[in-house]
Short mmCIF file of C-alpha atoms and ligand atoms in Angstrom, two decimals:
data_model
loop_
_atom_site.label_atom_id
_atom_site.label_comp_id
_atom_site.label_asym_id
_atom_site.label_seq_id
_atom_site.Cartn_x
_atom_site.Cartn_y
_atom_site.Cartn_z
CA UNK U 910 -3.03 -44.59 17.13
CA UNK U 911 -2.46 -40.70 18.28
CA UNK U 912 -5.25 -38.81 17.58
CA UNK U 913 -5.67 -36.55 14.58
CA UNK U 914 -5.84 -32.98 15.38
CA UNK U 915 -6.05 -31.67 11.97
CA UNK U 916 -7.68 -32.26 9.18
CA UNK U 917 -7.77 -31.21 5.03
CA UNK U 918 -10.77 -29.71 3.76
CA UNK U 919 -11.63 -29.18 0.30
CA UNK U 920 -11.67 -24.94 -0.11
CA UNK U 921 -13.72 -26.20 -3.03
CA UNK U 922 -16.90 -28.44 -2.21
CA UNK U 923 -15.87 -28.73 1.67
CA UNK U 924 -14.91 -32.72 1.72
CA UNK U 925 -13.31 -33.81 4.24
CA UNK U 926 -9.93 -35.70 4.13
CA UNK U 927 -7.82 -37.16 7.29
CA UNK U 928 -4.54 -36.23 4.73
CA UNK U 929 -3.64 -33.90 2.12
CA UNK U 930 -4.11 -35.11 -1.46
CA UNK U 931 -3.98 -33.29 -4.66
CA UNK U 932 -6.97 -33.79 -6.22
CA UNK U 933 -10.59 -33.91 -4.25
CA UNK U 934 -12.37 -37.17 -5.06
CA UNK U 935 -15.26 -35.63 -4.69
CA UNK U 936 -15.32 -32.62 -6.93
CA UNK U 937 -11.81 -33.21 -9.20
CA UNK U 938 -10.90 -30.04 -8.31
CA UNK U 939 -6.93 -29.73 -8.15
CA UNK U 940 -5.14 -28.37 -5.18
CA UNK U 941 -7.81 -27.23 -3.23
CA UNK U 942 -6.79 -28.94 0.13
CA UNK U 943 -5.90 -27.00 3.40
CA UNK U 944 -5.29 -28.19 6.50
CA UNK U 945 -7.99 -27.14 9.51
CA UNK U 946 -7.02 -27.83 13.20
CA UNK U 947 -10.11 -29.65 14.24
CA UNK U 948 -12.94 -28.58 16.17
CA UNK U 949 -12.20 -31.14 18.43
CA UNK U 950 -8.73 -30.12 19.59
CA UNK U 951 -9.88 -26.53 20.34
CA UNK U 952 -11.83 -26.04 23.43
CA UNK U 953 -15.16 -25.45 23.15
CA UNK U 954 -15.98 -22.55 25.05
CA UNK U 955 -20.30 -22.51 25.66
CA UNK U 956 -19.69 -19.57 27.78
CA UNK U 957 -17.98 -17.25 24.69
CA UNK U 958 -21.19 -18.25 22.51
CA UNK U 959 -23.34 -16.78 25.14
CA UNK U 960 -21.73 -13.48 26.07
CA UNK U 961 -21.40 -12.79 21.98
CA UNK U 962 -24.72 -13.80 21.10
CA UNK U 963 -27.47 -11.13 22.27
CA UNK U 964 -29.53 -9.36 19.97
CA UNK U 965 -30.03 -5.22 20.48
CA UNK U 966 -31.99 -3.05 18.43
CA UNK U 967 -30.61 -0.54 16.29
CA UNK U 968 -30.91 2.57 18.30
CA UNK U 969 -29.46 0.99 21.22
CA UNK U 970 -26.35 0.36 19.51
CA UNK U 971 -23.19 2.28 21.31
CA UNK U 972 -21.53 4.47 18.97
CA UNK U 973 -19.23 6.15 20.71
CA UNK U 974 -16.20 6.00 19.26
CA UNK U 975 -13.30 4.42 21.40
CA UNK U 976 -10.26 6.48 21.46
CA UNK U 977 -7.60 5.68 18.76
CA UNK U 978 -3.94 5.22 19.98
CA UNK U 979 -1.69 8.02 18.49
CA UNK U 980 1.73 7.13 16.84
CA UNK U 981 2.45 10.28 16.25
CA UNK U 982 4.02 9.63 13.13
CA UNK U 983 2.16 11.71 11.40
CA UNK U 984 1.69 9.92 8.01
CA UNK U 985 1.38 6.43 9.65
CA UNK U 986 -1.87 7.92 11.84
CA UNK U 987 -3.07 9.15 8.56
CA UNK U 988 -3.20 5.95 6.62
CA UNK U 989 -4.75 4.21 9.39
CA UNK U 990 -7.38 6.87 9.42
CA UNK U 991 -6.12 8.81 12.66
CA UNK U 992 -4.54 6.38 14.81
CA UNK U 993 -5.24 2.53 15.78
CA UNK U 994 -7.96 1.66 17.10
CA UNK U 995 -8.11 -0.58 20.20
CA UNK U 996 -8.74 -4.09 19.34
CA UNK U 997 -8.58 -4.26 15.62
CA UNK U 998 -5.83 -6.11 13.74
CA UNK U 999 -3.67 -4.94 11.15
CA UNK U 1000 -1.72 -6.85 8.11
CA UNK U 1001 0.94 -4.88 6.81
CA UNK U 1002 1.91 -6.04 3.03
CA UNK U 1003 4.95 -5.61 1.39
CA UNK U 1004 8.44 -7.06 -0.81
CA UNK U 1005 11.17 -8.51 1.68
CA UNK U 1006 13.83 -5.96 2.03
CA UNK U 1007 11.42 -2.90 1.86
CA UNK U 1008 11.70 -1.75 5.10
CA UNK U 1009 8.47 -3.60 7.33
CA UNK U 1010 10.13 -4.60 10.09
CA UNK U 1011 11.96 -1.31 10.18
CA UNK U 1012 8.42 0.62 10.34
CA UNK U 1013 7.11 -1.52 12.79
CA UNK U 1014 10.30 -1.03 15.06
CA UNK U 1015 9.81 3.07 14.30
CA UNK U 1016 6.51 2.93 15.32
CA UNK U 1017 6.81 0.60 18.26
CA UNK U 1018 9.35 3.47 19.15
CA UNK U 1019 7.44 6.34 18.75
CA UNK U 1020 4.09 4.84 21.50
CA UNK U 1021 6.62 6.04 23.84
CA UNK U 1022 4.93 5.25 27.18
CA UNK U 1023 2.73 2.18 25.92
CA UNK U 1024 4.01 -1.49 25.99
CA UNK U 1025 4.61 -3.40 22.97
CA UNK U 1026 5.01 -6.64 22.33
CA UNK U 1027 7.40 -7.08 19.20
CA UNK U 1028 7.14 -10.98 18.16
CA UNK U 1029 10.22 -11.65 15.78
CA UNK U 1030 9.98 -14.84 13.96
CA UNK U 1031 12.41 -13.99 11.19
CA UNK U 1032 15.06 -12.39 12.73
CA UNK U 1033 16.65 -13.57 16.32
CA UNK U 1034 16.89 -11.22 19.31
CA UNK U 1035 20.31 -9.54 18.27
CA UNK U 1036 18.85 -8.89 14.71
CA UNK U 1037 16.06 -7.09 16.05
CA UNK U 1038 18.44 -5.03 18.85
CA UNK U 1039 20.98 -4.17 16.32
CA UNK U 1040 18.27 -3.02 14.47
CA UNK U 1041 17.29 -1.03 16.93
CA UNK U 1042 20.79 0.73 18.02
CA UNK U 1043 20.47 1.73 14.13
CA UNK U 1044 17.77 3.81 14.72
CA UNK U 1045 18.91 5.21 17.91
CA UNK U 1046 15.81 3.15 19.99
CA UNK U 1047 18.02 0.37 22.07
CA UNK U 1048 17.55 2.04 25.29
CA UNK U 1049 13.62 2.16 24.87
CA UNK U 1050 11.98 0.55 27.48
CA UNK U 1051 8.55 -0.10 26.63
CA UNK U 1052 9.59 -2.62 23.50
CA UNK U 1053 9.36 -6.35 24.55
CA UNK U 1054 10.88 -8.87 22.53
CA UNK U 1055 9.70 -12.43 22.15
CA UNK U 1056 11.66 -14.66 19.65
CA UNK U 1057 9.18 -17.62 18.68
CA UNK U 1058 6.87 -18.53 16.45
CA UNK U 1059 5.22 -21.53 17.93
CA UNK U 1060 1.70 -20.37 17.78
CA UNK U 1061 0.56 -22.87 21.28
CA UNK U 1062 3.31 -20.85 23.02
CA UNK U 1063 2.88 -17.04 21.78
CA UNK U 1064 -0.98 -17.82 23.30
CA UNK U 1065 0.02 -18.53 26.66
CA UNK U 1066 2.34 -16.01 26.63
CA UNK U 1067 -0.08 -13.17 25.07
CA UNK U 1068 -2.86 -14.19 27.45
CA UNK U 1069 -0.35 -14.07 30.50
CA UNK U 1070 0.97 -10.71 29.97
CA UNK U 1071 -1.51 -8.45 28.27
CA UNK U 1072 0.80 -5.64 26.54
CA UNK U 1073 -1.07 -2.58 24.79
CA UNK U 1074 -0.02 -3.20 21.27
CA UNK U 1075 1.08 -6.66 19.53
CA UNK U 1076 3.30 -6.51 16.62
CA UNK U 1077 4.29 -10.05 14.75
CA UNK U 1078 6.71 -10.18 12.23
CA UNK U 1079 5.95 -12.09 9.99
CA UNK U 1080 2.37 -14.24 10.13
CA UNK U 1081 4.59 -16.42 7.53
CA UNK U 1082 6.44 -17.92 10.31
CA UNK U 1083 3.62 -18.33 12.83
CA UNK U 1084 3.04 -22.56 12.63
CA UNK U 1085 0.89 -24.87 14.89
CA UNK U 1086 2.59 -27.74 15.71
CA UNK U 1087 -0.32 -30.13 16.06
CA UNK U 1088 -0.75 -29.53 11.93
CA UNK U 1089 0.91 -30.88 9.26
CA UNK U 1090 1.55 -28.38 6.60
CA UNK U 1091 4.38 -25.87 7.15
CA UNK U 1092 4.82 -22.63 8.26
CA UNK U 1093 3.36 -20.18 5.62
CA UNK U 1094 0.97 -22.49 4.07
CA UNK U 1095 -2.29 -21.40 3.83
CA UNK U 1096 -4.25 -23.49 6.67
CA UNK U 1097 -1.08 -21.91 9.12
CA UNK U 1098 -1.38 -18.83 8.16
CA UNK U 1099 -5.38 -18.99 8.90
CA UNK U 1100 -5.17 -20.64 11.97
CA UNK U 1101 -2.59 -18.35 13.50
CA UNK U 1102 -4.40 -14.97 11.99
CA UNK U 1103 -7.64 -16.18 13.32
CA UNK U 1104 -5.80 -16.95 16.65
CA UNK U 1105 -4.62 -13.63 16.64
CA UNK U 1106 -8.07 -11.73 15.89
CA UNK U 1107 -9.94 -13.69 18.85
CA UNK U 1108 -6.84 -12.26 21.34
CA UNK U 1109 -6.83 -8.82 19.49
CA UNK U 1110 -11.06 -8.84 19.89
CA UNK U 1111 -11.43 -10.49 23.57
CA UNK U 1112 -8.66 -8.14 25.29
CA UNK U 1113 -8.93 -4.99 22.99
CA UNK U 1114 -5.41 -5.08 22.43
CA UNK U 1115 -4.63 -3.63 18.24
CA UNK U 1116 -2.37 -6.69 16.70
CA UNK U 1117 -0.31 -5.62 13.73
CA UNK U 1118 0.76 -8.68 11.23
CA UNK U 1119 3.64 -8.30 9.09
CA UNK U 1120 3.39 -10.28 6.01
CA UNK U 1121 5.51 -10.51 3.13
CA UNK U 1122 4.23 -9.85 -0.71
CA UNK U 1123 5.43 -12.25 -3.76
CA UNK U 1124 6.11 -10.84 -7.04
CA UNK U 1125 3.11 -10.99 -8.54
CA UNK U 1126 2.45 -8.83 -6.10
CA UNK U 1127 -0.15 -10.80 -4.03
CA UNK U 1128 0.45 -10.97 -0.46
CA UNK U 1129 1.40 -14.66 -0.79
CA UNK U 1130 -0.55 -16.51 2.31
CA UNK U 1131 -1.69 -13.35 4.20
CA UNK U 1132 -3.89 -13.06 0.62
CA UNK U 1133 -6.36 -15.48 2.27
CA UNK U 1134 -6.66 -13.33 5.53
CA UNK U 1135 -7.24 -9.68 4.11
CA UNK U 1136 -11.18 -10.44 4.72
CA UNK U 1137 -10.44 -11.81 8.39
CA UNK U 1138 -8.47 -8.06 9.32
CA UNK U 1139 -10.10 -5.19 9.84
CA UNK U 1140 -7.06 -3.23 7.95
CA UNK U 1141 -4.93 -4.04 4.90
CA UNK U 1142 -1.50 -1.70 4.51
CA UNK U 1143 1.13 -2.21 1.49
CA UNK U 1144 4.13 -0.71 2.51
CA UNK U 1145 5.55 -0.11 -1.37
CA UNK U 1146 8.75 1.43 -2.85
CA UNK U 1147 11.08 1.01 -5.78
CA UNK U 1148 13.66 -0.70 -4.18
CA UNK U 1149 16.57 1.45 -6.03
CA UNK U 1150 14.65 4.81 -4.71
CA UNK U 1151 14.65 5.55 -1.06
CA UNK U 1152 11.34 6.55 -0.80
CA UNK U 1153 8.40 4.57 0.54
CA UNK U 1154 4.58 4.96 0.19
CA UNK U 1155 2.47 2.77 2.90
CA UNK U 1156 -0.82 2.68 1.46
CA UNK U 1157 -4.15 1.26 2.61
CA UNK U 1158 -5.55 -1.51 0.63
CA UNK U 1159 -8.43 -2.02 2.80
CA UNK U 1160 -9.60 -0.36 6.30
CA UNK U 1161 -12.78 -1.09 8.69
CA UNK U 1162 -12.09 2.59 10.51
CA UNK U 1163 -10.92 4.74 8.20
CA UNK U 1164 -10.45 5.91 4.36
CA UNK U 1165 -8.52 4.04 2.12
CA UNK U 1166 -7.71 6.60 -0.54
CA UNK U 1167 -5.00 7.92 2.29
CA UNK U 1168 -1.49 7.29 1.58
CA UNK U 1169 2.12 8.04 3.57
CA UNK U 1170 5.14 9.00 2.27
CA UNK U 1171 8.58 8.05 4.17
CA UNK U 1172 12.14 8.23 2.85
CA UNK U 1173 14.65 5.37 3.98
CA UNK U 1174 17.92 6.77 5.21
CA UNK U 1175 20.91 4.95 6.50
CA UNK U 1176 18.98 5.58 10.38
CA UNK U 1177 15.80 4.36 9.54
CA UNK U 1178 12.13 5.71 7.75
CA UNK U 1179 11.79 9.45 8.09
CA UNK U 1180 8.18 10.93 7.08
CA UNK U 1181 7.76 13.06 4.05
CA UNK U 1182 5.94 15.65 4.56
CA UNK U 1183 6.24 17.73 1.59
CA UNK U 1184 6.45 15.13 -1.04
CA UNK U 1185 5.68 17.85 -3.92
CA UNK U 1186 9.30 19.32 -2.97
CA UNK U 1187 10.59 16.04 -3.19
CA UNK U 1188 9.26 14.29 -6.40
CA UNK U 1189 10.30 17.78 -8.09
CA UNK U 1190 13.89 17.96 -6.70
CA UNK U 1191 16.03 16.18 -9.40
CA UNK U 1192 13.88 18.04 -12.59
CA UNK U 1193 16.34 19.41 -14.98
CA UNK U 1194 14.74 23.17 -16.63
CA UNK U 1195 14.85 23.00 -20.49
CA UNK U 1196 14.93 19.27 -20.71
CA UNK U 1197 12.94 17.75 -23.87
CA UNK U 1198 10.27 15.14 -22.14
CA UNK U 1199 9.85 16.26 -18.85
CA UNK U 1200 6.49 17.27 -17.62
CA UNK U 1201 4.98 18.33 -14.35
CA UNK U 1202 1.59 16.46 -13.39
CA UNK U 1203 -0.24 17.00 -10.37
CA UNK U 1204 -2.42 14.11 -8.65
CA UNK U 1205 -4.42 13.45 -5.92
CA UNK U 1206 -2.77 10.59 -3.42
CA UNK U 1207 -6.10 10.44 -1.02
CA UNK U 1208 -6.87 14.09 0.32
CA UNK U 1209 -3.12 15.21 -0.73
CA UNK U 1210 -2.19 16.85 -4.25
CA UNK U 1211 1.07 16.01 -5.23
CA UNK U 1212 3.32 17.18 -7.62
CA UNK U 1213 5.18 14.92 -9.77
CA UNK U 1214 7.67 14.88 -12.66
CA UNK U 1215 7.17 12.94 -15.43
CA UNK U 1216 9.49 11.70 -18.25
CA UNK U 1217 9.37 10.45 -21.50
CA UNK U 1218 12.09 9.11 -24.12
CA UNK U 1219 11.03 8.90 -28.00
CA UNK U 1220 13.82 7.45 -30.16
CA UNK U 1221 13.94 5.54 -33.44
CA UNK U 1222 12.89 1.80 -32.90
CA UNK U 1223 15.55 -0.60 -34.45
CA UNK U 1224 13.38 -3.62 -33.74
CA UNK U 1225 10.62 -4.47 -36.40
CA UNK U 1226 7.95 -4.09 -33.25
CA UNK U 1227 8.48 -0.68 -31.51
CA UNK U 1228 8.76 -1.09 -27.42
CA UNK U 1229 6.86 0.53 -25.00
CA UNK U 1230 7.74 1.25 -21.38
CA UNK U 1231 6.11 2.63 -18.53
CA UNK U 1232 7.92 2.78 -15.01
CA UNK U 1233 4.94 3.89 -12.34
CA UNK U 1234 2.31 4.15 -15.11
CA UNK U 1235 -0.25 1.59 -16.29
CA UNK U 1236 1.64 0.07 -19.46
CA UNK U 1237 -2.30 -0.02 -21.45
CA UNK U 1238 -3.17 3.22 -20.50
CA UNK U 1239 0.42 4.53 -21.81
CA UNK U 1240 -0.69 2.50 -25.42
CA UNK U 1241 -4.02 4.22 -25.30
CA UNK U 1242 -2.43 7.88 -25.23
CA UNK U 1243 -0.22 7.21 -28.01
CA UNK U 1244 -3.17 5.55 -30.05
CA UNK U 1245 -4.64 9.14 -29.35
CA UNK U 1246 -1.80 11.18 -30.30
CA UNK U 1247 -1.67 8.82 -33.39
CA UNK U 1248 -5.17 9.31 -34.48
CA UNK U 1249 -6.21 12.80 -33.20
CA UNK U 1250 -3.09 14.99 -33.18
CA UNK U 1251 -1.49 12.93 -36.71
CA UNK U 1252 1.68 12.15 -35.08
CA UNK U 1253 3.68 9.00 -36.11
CA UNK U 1254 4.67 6.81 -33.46
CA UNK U 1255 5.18 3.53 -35.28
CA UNK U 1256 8.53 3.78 -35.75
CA UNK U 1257 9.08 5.24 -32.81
CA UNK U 1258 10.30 3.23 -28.97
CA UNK U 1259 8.09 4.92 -26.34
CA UNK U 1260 9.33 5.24 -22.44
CA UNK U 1261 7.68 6.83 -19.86
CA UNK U 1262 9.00 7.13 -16.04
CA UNK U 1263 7.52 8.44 -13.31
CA UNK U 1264 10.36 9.89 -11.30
CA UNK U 1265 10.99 9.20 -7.27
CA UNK U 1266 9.47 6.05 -7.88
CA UNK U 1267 5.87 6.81 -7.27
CA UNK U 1268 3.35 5.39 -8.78
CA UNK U 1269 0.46 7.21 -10.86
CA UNK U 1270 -2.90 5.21 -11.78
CA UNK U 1271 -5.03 8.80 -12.06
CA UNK U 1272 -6.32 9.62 -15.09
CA UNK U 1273 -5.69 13.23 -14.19
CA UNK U 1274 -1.74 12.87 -15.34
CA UNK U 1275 -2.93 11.70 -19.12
CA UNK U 1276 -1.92 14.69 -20.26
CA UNK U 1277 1.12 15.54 -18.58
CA UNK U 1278 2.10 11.99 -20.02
CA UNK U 1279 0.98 12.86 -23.38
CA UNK U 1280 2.74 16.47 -23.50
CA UNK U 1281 6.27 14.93 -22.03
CA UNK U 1282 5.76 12.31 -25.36
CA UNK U 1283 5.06 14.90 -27.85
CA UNK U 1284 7.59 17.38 -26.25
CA UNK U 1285 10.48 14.12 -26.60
CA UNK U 1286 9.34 13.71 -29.94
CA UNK U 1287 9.78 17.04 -30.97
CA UNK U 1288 12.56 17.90 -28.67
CA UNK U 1289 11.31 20.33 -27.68
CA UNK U 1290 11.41 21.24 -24.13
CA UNK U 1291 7.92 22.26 -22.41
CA UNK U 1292 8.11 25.19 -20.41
CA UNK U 1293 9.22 24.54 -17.40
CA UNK U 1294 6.68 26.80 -14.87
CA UNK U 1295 3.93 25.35 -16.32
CA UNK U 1296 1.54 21.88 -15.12
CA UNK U 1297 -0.66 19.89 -17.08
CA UNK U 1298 -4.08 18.59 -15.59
CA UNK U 1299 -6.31 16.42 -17.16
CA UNK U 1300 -7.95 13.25 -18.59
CA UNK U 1301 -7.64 12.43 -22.14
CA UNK U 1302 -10.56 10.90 -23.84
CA UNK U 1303 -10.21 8.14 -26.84
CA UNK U 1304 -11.54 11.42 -28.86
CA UNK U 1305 -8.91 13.70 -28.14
CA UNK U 1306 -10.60 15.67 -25.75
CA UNK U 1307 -9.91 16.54 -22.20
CA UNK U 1308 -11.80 15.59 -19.89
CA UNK U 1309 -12.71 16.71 -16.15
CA UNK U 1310 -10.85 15.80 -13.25
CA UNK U 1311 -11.93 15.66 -9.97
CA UNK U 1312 -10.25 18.06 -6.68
CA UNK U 1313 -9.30 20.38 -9.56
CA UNK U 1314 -8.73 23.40 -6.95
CA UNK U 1315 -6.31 21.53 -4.75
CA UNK U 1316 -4.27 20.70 -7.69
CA UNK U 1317 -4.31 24.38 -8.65
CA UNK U 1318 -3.53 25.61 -5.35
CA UNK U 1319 -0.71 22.91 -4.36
CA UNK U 1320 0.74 24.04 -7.99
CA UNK U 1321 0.60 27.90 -6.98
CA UNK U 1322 1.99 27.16 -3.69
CA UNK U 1323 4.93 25.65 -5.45
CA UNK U 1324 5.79 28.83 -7.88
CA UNK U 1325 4.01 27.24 -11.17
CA UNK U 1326 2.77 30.09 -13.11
CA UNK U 1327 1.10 28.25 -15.98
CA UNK U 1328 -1.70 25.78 -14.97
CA UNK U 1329 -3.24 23.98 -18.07
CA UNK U 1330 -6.51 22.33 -17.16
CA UNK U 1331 -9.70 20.69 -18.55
CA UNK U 1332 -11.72 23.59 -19.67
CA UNK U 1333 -14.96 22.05 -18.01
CA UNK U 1334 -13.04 22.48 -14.76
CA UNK U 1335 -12.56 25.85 -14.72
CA UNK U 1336 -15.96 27.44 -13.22
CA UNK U 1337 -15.23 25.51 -10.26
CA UNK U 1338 -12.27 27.74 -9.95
CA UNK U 1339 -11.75 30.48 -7.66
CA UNK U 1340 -8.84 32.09 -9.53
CA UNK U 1341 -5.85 34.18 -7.78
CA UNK U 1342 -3.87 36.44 -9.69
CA UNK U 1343 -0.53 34.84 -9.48
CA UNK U 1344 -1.41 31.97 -11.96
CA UNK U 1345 -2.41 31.85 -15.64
CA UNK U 1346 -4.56 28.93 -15.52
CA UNK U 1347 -6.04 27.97 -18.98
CA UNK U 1348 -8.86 25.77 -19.73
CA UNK U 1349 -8.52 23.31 -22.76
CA UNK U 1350 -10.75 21.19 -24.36
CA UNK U 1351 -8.47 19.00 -26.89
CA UNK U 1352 -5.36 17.37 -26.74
CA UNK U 1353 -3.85 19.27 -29.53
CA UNK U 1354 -4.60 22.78 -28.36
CA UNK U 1355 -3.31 21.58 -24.90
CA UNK U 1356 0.21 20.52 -26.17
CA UNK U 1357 0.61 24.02 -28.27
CA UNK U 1358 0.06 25.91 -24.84
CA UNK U 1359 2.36 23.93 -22.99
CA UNK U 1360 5.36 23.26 -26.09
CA UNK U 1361 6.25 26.31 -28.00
P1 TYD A 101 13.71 -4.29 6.78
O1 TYD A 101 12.90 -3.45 7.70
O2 TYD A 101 14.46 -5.42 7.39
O3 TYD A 101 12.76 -4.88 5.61
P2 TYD A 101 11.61 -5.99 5.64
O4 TYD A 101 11.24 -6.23 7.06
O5 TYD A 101 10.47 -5.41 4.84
O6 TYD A 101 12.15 -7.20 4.97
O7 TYD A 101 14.69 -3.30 6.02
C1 TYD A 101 15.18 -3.62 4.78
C2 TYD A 101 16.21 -2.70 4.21
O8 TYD A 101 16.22 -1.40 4.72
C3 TYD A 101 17.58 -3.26 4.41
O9 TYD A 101 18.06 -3.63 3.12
C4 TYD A 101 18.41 -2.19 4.98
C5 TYD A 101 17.55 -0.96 4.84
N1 TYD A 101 17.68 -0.07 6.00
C6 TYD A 101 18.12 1.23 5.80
O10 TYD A 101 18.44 1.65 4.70
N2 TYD A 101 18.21 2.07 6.90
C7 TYD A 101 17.88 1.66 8.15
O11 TYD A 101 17.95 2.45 9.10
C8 TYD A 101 17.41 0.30 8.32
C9 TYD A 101 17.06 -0.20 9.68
C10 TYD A 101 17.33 -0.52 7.22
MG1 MG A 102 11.47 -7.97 8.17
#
């Protein structure tokens, strides 16, 4: 009989089965089984438990922060909360075909003098240099290639040659062949990511994981390891806009309200660094609908454009569509306009979009949303050098939103000369001459200064 060297354990109650089954006999739970490599079949090392396990106190803990490895991509350093930290391991999240493996190429690029190991496990050697003569990188020399995915293998390997970065694309591939399940399944996926933080701990060496994201937007797998990494990214887009928002979900060393913006052009990601400009550059002047919001992505305003389209309904139920707004929130407003400002929206299909492809989840925009509604209703355009700030209440009222001076500013900057915000706001206000900014306190008062 060969020996076992896995083994399925209930995620559930913790029984223990020699194979997979669908239902634990010990709890009835349903599906709960993943496969474990056993203790057995992975040394035991007495000599790691005793270097790990001393106890200091408090004051004698070193807190000198170890220096963080520049990209010098400017908005990838950013989300990661000013460079990667030696050591720490990174899962980058995000749809197949949004541009992962071409970020991790970029930035394997752009550390220049330090060695990186790029493990491909999707794509084969001449995928991944093709890739490369695409973005004008084949003739780098510091980017190693290894094409497997054989976790027993990538070990030796790793611990052989010790590079200064790791980069694996994707963990979905990674597989142990002494287990059952396949490559992807949950129990592989674990083994290999906690494989991966012991090398990325013990040598101090940052490992970035590239996983990929299902439509229910859960990062299918990889979902089970966001508490094992130190740092969760979602690299997100709208896969008919080129531009791209990496975001992070989760981060041990850093903020996670920080957010970069890159475009996708035929030669790769380029960084957007002044994504006002850009989320403004298609707005039409005297269009019915269209309003100008400004929000707060981390420590950066941003100026957006919103739209909104209010025609007759010819269905018995009236539709409702938001594209980069929260479809509840969007029923909410009109409830509002409904009950506070008297308009009738029954009869009436609703859609909002959020143009570039961003996404807003601030309450800040409410009213920008509302005012593009009203002004589509009315047809009416809104006047076009002015921006709406602020939170609508279930009462009507507008309510106070946070940062209100950067919004102002980023607003001035860009030539706004009207700046409508939450009248509560406006003592925190240092105000320049250039703008008219005027504080509100309802909904309906709002929309009159903004639609003539
Ligand atoms: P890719 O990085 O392979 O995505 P992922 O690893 O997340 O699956 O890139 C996907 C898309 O990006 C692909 O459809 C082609 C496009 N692309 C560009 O538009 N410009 C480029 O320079 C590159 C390399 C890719
Ligand atoms: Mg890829």
């Amino acid at each position: 009989m060969p020996k076992t060297l896995s083994k399925f354990t209930c995620q559930n109650c913790g029984y223990v089965s020699p194979r997979w089954t669908g239902k634990c006999s010990n709890c009835n739970e349903w599906n709960t089984f993943v496969e474990e490599i056993t203790s057995s079949s992975q040394k035991k090392s007495s000599h790691h438990l005793k270097e790990t396990a001393n106890i200091v106190s408090l004051d004698k803990v070193d807190v000198e922060e170890t220096e963080r490895i520049k990209t010098n991509i400017e908005e990838f350093d950013r989300v990661l909360g000013g460079g990667i930290v030696p050591g720490s391991v990174i899962l980058v999240g995000g749809d197949p075909g949004i541009g992962k493996s071409t970020l991790m190429m970029q930035f394997a690029g752009a550390l220049k003098e330090e060695t990186v190991l790029y493990i491909t496990g999707e794509e084969s050697l001449k995928q991944v240099r093709l890739r490369s003569e695409r973005l004008g990188m084949s003739s780098m020399k510091n980017i190693f290639l290894l094409a497997e995915t054989n976790m027993e293998i990538i070990s030796a390997l790793l611990n052989e040659h010790l590079p200064r970065v790791v980069v694996v694309d994707s963990i979905q591939t990674m597989y142990y062949s002494q287990m059952e399940s396949p490559a992807g399944s949950v129990g592989q996926v674990r083994e290999s990511t906690a494989a991966f933080t012991k090398f990325a701990k013990n040598n101090n060496i940052p490992v970035f994981l590239v996983g990929h994201v299902t439509k229910e937007g859960l990062i299918a797998g990889p979902k089970v390891i966001e508490h094992i990494v130190d740092t969760v990214l979602q690299f997100e887009g709208d896969n008919h806009y080129s531009y791209r928002i990496l975001r992070a979900m989760k981060n041990r060393f850093g903020s996670t309200n920080e957010i970069g913006i890159f475009e996708m052009r035929d030669v790769g990601l380029r960084e957007v660094k002044n994504p006002s400009e850009v989320f403004l550059s298609e707005r039409k002047f005297g269009n019915a609908g269209s309003a100008v919001v400004a929000t707060i992505e981390g420590t950066r305003p941003i100026l957006v454009e919103v739209q909104a389209l209010v025609t007759s309904t010819s269905y018995n139920i009236p539709q409702r569509n938001a594209t980069g707004f929260d479809l509840r929130r969007l029923a909410m407003l009109l409830a509002v306009l409904e009950k506070r400002v008297g308009l009738k929206l029954g009869t009436y299909d609703v859609f909002v979009n959020v143009a570039g492809g961003i996404r807003i989840d601030e309450p800040a925009s409410d009213l920008g949303i509302a005012s593009s509604i009203v002004s589509s209703l009315r047809d009416k355009a809104i006047d076009a050098q002015s921006v709406a700030i602020g939170e609508v209440g279930l009462g009507g009222e507008i309510r106070t939103v946070s940062q209100i001076e950067r919004r102002v500013q980023e607003a001035a900057k860009l030539g706004f000369k009207k700046i409508i915000v939450p009248k509560n706001n406006l003592k925190e206000l240092r105000l320049s001459g250039e703008v008219e900014v005027i504080g509100v306190e309802g909904v309906e008062t709002a929309i009159k200064e903004l639609i003539n």
